[in-house]
PDB file of C-alpha atoms and ligand atoms in Angstrom:
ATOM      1  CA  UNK T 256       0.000   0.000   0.000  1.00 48.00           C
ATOM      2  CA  UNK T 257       1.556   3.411  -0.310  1.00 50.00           C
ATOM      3  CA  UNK T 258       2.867   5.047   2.239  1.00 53.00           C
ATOM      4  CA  UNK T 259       0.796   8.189   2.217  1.00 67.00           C
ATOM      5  CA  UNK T 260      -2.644   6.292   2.011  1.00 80.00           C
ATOM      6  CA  UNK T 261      -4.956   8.026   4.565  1.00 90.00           C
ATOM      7  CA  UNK T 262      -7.394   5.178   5.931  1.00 94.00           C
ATOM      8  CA  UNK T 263      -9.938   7.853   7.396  1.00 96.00           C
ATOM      9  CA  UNK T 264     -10.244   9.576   4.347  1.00 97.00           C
ATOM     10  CA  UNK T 265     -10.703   6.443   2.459  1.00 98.00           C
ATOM     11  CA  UNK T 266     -13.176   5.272   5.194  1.00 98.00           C
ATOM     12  CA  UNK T 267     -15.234   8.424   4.901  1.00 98.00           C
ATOM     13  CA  UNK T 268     -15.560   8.784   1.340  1.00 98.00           C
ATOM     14  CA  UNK T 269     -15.939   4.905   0.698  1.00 98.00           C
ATOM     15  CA  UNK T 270     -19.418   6.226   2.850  1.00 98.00           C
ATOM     16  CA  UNK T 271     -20.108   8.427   0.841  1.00 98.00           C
ATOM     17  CA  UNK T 272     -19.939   6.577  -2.072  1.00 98.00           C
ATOM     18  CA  UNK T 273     -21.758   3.232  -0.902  1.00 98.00           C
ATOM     19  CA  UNK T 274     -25.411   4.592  -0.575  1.00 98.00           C
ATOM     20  CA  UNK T 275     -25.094   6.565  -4.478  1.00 98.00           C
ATOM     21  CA  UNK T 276     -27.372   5.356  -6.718  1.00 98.00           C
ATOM     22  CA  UNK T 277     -26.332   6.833  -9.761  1.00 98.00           C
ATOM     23  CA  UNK T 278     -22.199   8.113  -9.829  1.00 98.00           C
ATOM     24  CA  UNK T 279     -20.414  10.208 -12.073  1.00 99.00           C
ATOM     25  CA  UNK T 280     -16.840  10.515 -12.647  1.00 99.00           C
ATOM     26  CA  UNK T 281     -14.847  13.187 -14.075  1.00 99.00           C
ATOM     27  CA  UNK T 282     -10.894  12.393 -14.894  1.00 98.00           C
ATOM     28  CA  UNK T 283      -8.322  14.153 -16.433  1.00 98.00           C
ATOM     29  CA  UNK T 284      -4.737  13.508 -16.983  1.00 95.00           C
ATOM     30  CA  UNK T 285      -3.740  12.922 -13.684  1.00 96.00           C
ATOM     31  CA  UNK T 286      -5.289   9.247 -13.800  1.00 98.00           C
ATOM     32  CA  UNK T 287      -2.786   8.609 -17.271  1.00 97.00           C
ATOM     33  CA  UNK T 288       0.111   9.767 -15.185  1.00 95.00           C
ATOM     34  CA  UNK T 289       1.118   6.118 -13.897  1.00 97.00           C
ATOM     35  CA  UNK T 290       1.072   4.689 -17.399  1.00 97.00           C
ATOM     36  CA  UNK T 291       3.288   7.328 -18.328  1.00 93.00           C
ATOM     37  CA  UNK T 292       2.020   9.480 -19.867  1.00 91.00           C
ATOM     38  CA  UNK T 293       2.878  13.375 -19.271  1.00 85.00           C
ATOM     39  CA  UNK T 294       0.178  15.787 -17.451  1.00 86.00           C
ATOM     40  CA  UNK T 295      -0.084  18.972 -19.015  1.00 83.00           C
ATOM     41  CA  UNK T 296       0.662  21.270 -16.172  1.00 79.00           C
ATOM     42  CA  UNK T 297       3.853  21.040 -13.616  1.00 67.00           C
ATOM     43  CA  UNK T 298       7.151  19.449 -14.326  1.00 61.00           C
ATOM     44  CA  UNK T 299       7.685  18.290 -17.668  1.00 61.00           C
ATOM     45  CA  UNK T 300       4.741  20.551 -19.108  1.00 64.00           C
ATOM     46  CA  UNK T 301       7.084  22.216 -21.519  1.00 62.00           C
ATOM     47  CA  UNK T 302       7.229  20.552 -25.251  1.00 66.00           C
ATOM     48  CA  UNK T 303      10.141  22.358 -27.552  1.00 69.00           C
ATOM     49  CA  UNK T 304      10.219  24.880 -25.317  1.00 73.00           C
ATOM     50  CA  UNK T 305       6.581  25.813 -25.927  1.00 77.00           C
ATOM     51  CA  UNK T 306       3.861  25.753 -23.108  1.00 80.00           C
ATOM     52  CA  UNK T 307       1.640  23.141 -24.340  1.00 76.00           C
ATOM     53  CA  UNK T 308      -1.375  25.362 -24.609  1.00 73.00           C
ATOM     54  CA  UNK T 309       0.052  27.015 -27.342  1.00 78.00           C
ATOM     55  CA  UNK T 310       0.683  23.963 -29.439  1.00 87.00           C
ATOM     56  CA  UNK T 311      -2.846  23.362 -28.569  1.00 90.00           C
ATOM     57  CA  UNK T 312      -5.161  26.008 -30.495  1.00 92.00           C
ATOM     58  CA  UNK T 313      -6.489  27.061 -33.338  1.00 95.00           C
ATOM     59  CA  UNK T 314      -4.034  30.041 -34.058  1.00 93.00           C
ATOM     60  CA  UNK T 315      -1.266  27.646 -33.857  1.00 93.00           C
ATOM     61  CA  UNK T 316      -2.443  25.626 -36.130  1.00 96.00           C
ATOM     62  CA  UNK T 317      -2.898  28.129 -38.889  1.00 95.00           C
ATOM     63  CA  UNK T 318       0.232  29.688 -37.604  1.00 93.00           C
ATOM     64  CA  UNK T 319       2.344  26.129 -37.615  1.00 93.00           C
ATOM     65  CA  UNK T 320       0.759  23.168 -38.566  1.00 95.00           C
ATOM     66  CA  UNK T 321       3.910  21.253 -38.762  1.00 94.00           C
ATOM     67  CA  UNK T 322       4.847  22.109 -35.604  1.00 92.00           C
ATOM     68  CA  UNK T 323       1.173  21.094 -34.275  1.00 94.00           C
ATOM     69  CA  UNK T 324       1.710  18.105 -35.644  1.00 95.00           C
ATOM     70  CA  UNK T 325       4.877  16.987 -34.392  1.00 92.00           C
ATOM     71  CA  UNK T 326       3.306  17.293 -31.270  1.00 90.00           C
ATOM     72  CA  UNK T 327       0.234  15.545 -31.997  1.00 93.00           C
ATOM     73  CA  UNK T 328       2.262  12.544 -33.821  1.00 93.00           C
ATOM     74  CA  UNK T 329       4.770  12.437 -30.978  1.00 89.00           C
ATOM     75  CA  UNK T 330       1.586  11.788 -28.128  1.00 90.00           C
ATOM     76  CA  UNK T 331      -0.252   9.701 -30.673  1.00 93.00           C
ATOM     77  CA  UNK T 332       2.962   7.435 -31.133  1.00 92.00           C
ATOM     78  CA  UNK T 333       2.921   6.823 -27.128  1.00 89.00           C
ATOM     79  CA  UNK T 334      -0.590   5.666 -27.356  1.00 92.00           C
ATOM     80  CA  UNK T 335       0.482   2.691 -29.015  1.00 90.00           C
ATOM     81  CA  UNK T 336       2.919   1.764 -26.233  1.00 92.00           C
ATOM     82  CA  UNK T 337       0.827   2.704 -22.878  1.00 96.00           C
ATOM     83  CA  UNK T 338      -1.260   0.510 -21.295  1.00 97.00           C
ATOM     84  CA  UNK T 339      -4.209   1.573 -18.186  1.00 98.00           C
ATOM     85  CA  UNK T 340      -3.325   1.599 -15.045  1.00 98.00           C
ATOM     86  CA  UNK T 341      -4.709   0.414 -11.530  1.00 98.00           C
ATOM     87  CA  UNK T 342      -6.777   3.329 -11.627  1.00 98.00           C
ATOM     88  CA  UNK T 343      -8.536   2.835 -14.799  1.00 99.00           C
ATOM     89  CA  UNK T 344      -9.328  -0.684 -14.096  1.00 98.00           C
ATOM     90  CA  UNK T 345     -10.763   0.144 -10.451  1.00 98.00           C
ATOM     91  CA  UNK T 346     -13.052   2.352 -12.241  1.00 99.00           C
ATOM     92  CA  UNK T 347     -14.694  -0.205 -14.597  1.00 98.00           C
ATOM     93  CA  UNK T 348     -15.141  -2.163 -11.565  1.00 98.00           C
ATOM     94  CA  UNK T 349     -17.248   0.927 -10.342  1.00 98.00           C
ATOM     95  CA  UNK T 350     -18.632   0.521 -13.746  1.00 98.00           C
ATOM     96  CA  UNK T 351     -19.896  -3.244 -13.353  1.00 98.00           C
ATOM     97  CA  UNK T 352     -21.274  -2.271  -9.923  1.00 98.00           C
ATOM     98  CA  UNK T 353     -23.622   0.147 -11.463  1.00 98.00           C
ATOM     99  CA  UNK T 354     -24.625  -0.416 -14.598  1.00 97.00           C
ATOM    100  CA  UNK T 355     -26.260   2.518 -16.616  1.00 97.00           C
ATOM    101  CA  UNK T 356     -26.342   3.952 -13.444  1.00 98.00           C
ATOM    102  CA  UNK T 357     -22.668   5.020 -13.923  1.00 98.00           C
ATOM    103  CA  UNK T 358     -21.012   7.759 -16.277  1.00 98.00           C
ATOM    104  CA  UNK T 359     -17.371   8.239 -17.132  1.00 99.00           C
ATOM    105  CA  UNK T 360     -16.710  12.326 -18.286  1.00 99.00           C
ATOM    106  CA  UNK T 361     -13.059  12.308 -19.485  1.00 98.00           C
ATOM    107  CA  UNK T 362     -10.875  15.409 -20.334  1.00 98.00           C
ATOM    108  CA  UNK T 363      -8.169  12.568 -21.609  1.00 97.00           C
ATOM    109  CA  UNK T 364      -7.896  12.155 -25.080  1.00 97.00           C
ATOM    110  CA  UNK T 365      -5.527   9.221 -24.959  1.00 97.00           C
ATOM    111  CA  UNK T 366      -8.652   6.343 -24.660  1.00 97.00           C
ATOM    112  CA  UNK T 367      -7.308   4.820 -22.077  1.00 98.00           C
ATOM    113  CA  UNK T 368     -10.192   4.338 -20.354  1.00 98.00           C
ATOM    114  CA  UNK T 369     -12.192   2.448 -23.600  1.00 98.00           C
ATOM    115  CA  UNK T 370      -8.836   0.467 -23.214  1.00 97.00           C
ATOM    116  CA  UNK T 371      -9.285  -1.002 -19.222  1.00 98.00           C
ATOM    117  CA  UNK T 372     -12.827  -1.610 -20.535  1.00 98.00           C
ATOM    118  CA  UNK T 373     -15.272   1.291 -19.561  1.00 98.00           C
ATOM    119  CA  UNK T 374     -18.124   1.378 -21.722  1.00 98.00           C
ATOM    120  CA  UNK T 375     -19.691   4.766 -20.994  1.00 98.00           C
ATOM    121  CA  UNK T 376     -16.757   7.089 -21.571  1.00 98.00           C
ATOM    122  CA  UNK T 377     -17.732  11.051 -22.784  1.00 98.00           C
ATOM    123  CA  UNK T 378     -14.340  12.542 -24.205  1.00 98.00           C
ATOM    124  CA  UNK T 379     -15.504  15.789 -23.889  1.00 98.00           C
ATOM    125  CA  UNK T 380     -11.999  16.923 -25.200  1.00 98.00           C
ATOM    126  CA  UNK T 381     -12.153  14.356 -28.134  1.00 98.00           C
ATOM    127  CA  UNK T 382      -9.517  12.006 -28.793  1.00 98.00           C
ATOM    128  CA  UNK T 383      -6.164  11.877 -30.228  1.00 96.00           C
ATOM    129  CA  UNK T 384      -7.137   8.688 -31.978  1.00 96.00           C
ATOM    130  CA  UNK T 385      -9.176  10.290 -34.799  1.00 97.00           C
ATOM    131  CA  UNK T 386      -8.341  13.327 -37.267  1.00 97.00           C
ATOM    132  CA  UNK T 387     -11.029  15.454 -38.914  1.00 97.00           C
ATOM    133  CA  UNK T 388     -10.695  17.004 -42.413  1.00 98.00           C
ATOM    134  CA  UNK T 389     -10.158  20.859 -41.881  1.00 97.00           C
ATOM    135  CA  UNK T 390     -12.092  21.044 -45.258  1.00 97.00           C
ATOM    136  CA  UNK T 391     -14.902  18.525 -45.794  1.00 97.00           C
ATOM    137  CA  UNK T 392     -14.869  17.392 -42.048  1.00 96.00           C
ATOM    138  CA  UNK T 393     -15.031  13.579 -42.025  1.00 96.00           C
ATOM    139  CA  UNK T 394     -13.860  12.061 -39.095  1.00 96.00           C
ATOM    140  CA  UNK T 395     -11.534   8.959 -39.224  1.00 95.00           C
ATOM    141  CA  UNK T 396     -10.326   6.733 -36.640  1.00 95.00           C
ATOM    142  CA  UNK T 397      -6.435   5.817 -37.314  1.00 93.00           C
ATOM    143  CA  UNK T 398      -5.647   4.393 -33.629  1.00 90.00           C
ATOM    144  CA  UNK T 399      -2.528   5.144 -32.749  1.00 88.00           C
ATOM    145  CA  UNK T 400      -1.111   4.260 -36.670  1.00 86.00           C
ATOM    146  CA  UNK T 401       2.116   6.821 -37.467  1.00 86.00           C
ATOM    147  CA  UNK T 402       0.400   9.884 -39.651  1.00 93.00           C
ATOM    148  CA  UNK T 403       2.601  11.476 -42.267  1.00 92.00           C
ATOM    149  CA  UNK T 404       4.097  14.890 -41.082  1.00 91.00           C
ATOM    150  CA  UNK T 405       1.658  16.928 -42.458  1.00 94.00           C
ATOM    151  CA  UNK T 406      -1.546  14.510 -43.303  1.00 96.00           C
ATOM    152  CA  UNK T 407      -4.204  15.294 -46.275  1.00 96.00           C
ATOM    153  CA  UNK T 408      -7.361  13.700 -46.341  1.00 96.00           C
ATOM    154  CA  UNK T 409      -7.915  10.882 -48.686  1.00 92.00           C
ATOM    155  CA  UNK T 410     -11.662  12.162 -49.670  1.00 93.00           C
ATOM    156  CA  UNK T 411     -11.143  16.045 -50.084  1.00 96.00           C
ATOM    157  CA  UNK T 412      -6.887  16.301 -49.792  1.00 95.00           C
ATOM    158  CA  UNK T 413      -6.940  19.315 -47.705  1.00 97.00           C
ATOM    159  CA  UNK T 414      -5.451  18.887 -44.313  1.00 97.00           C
ATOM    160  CA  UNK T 415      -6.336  16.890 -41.518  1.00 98.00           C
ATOM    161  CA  UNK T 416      -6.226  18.101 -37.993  1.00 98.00           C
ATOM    162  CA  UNK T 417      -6.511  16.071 -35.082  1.00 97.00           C
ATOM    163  CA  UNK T 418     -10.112  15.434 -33.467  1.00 98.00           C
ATOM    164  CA  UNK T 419      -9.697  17.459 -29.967  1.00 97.00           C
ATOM    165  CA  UNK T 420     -10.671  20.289 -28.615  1.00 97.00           C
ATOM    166  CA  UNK T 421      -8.227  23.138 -28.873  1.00 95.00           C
ATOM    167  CA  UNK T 422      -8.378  25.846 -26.088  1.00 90.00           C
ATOM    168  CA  UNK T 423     -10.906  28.948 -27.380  1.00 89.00           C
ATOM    169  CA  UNK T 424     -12.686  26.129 -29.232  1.00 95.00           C
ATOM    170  CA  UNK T 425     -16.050  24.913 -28.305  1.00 96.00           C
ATOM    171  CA  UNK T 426     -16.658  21.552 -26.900  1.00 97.00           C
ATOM    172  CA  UNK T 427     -18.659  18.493 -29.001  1.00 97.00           C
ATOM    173  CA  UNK T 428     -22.481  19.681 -28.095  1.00 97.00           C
ATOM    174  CA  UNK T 429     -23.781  16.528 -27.788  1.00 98.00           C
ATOM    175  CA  UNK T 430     -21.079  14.953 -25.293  1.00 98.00           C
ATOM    176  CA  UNK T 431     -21.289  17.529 -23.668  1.00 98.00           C
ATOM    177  CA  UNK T 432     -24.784  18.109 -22.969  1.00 98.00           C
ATOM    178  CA  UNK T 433     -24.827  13.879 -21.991  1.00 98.00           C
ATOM    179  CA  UNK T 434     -22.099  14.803 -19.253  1.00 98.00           C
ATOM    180  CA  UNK T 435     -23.718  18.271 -17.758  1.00 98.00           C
ATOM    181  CA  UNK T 436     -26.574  15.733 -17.515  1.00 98.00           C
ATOM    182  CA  UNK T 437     -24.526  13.124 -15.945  1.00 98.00           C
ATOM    183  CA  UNK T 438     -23.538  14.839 -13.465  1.00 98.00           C
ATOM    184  CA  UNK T 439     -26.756  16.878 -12.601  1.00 98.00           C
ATOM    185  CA  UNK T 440     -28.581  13.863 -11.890  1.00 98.00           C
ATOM    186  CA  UNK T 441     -25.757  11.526  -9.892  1.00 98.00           C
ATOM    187  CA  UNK T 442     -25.773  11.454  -6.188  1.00 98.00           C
ATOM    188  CA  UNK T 443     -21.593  11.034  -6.138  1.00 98.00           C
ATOM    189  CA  UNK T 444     -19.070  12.812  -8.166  1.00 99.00           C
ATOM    190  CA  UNK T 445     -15.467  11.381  -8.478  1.00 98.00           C
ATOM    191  CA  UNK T 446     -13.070  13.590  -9.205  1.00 99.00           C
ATOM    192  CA  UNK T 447      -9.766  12.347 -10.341  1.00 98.00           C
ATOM    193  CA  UNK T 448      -6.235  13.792 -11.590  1.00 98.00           C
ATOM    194  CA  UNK T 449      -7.488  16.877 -12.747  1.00 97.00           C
ATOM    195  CA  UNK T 450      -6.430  20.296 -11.667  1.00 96.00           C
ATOM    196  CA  UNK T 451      -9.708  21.626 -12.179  1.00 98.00           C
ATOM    197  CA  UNK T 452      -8.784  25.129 -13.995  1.00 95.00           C
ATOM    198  CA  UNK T 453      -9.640  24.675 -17.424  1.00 94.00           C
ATOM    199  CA  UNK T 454     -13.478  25.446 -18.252  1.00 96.00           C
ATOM    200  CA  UNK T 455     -16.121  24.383 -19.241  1.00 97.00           C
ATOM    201  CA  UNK T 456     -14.731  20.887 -17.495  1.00 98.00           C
ATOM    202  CA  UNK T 457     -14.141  22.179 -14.231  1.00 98.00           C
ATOM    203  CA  UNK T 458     -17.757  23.834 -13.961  1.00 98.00           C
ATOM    204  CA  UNK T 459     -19.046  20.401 -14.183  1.00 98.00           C
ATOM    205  CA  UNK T 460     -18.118  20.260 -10.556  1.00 98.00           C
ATOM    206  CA  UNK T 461     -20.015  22.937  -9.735  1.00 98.00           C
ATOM    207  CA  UNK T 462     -22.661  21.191 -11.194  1.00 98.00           C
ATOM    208  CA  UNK T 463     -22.790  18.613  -9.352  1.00 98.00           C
ATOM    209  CA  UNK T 464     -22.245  20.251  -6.214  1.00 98.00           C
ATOM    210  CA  UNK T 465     -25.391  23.071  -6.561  1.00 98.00           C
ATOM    211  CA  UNK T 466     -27.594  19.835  -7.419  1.00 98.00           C
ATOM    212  CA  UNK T 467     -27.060  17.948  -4.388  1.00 98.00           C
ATOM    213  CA  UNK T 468     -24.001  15.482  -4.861  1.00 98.00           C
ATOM    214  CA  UNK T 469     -21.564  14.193  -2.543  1.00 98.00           C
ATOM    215  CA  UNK T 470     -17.922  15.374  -4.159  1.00 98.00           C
ATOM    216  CA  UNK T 471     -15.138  13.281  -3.734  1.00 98.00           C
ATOM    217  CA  UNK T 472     -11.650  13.947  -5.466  1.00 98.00           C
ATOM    218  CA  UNK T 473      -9.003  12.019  -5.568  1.00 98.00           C
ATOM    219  CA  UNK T 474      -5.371  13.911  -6.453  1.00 98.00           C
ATOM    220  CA  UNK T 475      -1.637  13.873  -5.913  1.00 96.00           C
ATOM    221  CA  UNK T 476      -2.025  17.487  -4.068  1.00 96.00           C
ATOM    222  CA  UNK T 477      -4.758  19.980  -3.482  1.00 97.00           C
ATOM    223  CA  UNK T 478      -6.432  21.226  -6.931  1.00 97.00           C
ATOM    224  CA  UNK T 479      -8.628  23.985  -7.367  1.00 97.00           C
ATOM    225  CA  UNK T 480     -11.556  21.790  -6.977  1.00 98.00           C
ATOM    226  CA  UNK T 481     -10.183  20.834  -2.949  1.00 98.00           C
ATOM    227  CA  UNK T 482     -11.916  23.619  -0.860  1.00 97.00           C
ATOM    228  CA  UNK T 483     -15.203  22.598  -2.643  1.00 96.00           C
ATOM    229  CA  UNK T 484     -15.127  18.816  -1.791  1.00 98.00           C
ATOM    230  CA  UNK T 485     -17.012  16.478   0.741  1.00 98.00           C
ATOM    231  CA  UNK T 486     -13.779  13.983   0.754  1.00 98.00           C
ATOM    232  CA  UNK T 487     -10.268  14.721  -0.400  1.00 98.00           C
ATOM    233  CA  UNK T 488      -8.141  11.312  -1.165  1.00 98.00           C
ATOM    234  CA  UNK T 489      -4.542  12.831  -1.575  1.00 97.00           C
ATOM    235  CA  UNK T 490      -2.546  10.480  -3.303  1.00 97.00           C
ATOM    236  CA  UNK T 491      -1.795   8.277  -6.784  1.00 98.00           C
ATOM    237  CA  UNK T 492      -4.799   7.408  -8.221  1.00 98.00           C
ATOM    238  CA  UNK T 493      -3.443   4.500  -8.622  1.00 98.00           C
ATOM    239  CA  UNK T 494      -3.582   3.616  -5.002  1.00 98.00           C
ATOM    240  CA  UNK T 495      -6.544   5.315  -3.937  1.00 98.00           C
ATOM    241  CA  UNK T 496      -9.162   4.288  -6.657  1.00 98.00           C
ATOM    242  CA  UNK T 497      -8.341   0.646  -5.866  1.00 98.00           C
ATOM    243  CA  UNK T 498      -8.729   0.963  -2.550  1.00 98.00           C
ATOM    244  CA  UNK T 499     -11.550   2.798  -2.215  1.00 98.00           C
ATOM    245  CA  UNK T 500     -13.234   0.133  -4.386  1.00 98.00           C
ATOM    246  CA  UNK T 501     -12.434  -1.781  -1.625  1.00 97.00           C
ATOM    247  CA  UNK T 502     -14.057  -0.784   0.684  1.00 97.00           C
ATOM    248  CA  UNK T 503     -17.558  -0.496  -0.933  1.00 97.00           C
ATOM    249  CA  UNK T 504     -17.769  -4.018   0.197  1.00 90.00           C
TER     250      UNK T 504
HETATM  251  N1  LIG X 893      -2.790  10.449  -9.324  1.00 96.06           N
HETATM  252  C1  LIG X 893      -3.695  11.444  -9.124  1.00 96.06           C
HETATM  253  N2  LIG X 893      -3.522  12.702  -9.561  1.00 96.06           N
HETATM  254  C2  LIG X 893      -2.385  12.969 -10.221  1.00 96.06           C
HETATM  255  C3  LIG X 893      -1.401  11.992 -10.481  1.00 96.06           C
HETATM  256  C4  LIG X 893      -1.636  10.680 -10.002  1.00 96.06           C
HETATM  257  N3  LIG X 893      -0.771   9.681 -10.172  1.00 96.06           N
HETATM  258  N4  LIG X 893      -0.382  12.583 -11.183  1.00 96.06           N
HETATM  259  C5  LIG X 893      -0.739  13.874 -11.354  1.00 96.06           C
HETATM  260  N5  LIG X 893      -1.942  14.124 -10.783  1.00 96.06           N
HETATM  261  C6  LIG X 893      -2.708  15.370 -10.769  1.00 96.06           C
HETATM  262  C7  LIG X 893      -1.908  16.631 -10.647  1.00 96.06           C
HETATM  263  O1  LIG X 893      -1.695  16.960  -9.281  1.00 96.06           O
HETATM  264  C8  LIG X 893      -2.832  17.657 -11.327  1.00 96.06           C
HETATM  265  O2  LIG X 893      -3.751  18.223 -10.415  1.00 96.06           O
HETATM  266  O3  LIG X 893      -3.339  15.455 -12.032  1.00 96.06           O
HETATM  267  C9  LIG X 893      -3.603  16.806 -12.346  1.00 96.06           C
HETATM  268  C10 LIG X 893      -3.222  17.042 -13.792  1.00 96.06           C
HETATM  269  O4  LIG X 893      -3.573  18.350 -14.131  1.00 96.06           O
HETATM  270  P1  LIG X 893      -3.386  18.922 -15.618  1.00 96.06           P
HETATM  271  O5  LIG X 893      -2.024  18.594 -16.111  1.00 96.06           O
HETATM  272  O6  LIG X 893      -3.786  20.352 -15.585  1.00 96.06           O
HETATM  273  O7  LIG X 893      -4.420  18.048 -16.477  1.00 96.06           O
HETATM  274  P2  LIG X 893      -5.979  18.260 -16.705  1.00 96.06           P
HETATM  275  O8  LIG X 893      -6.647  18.779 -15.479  1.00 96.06           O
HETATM  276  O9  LIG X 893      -6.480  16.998 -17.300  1.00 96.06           O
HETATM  277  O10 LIG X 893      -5.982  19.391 -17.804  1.00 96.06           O
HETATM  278  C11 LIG X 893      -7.212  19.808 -18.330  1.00 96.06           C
HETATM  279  O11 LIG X 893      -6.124  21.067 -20.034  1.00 96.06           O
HETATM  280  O12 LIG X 893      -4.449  21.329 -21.663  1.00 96.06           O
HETATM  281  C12 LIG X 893      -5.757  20.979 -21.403  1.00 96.06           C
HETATM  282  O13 LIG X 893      -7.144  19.817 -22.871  1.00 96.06           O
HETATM  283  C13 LIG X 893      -6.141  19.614 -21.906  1.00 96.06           C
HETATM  284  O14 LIG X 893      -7.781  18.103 -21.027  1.00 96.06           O
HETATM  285  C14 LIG X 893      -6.687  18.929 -20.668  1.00 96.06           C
HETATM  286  C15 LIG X 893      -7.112  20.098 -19.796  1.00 96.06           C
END
């Protein structure tokens, strides 16, 4: 068990959890941390010298779109190497526990959830899996296949770009309505690896919180989401998922 696991926290939020009839679960890149892959902000959050959010919109694209893609290639090329972790799987056990009664939002675009074996995943922040045509905008799923520097679509050749959401862009509307839904009717909210500053993700919190829900997050160190929560597991989720699975009995 790690060190740091705190067996009153986990105690008290395993209650809160229990008695939920319907859960939600918002994650972001925290939970991909112990299958290696990078989080976007604190150490390492620097690509080429660039802060990742500006290899991440639409400006740099038009700007750069060699240089978008580099980056793009570079975290779709990891994909096909990573694998879920602990964390993942504990949450399709959650999964198998409730039934329809359970929704997974994601911020993570690497699908490693769909991988552990969640079925009811909303990538609100789409997925680095699929490219859209910047001209005639079919979607394609390539998995994590190499892409040529600078792809062209096969239908239309003008350029692909890859199917996320860029900061200043607006998110899928019909993911996103499922998950403002998801979370305004579940009785528990999960919060996991995120730092809870980018919007409109973080407000789901919120959400949840004005209708009712218990709030539990689970995160290396406090996030911006912390002073809002019923139960605060600090620690790898990893660790803390599992056991808090657990203890649901
Ligand atoms: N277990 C739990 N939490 C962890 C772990 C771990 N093993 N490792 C890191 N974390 C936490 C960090 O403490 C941090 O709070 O995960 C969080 C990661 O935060 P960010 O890097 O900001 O990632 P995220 O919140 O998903 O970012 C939101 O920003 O750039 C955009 O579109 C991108 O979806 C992303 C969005």
């Amino acid at each position: 068990m790690h060190p740091t696991v705190d067996n009153d926290a986990l105690d008290h939020a395993a209650r809160l959890l229990r008695p939920a009839h319907r859960v939600a679960v918002l994650t972001g890149a925290g939970i991909s941390a112990e299958s290696g892959l990078a989080t976007f902000r604190g150490a390492g959050g620097l690509w080429e010298g660039h802060r990742v959010e500006d290899v991440a919109t639409p400006a740099a694209f038009q700007r750069d779109p060699a240089l978008v893609w580099r980056f793009y290639n570079l975290r779709r090329a990891s994909l096909a190497t990573v694998k879920p972790n602990a964390g993942h799987l504990a949450l399709v056990e959650l999964e198998q526990r409730l039934g329809a009664n359970f929704a997974l939002v994601t911020q993570n675009v690497d699908g490693l959830h769909q991988a552990a074996g969640s079925r009811n995943v909303l990538e609100i922040h789409g997925s680095l899996r699929r490219v859209r045509c910047v001209g005639c905008a079919r979607i394609s799923d390539r998995g994590a296949k190499p892409l040529a520097d600078l792809p062209n679509c096969e239908k239309c050749t003008a350029m692909l770009r890859p199917d996320v959401v860029w900061f200043e862009e607006p998110l899928p509307e019909d993911i996103w309505r499922q998950a403002v839904e998801a979370v305004q009717t579940c009785d528990c909210l999960l919060v996991v690896g995120t730092s809870a500053i980018v919007y409109p993700a973080a407000g789901l919190i919120d959400v949840a919180r004005l209708e009712g829900a218990d709030l539990i997050e689970v995160n290396l160190q406090k996030s911006a989401a912390s002073a809002r929560v019923d139960a605060l597991l600090l620690g790898p989720s990893g660790t803390m998922l599992p056991e808090l699975i657990k203890r649901l009995g």
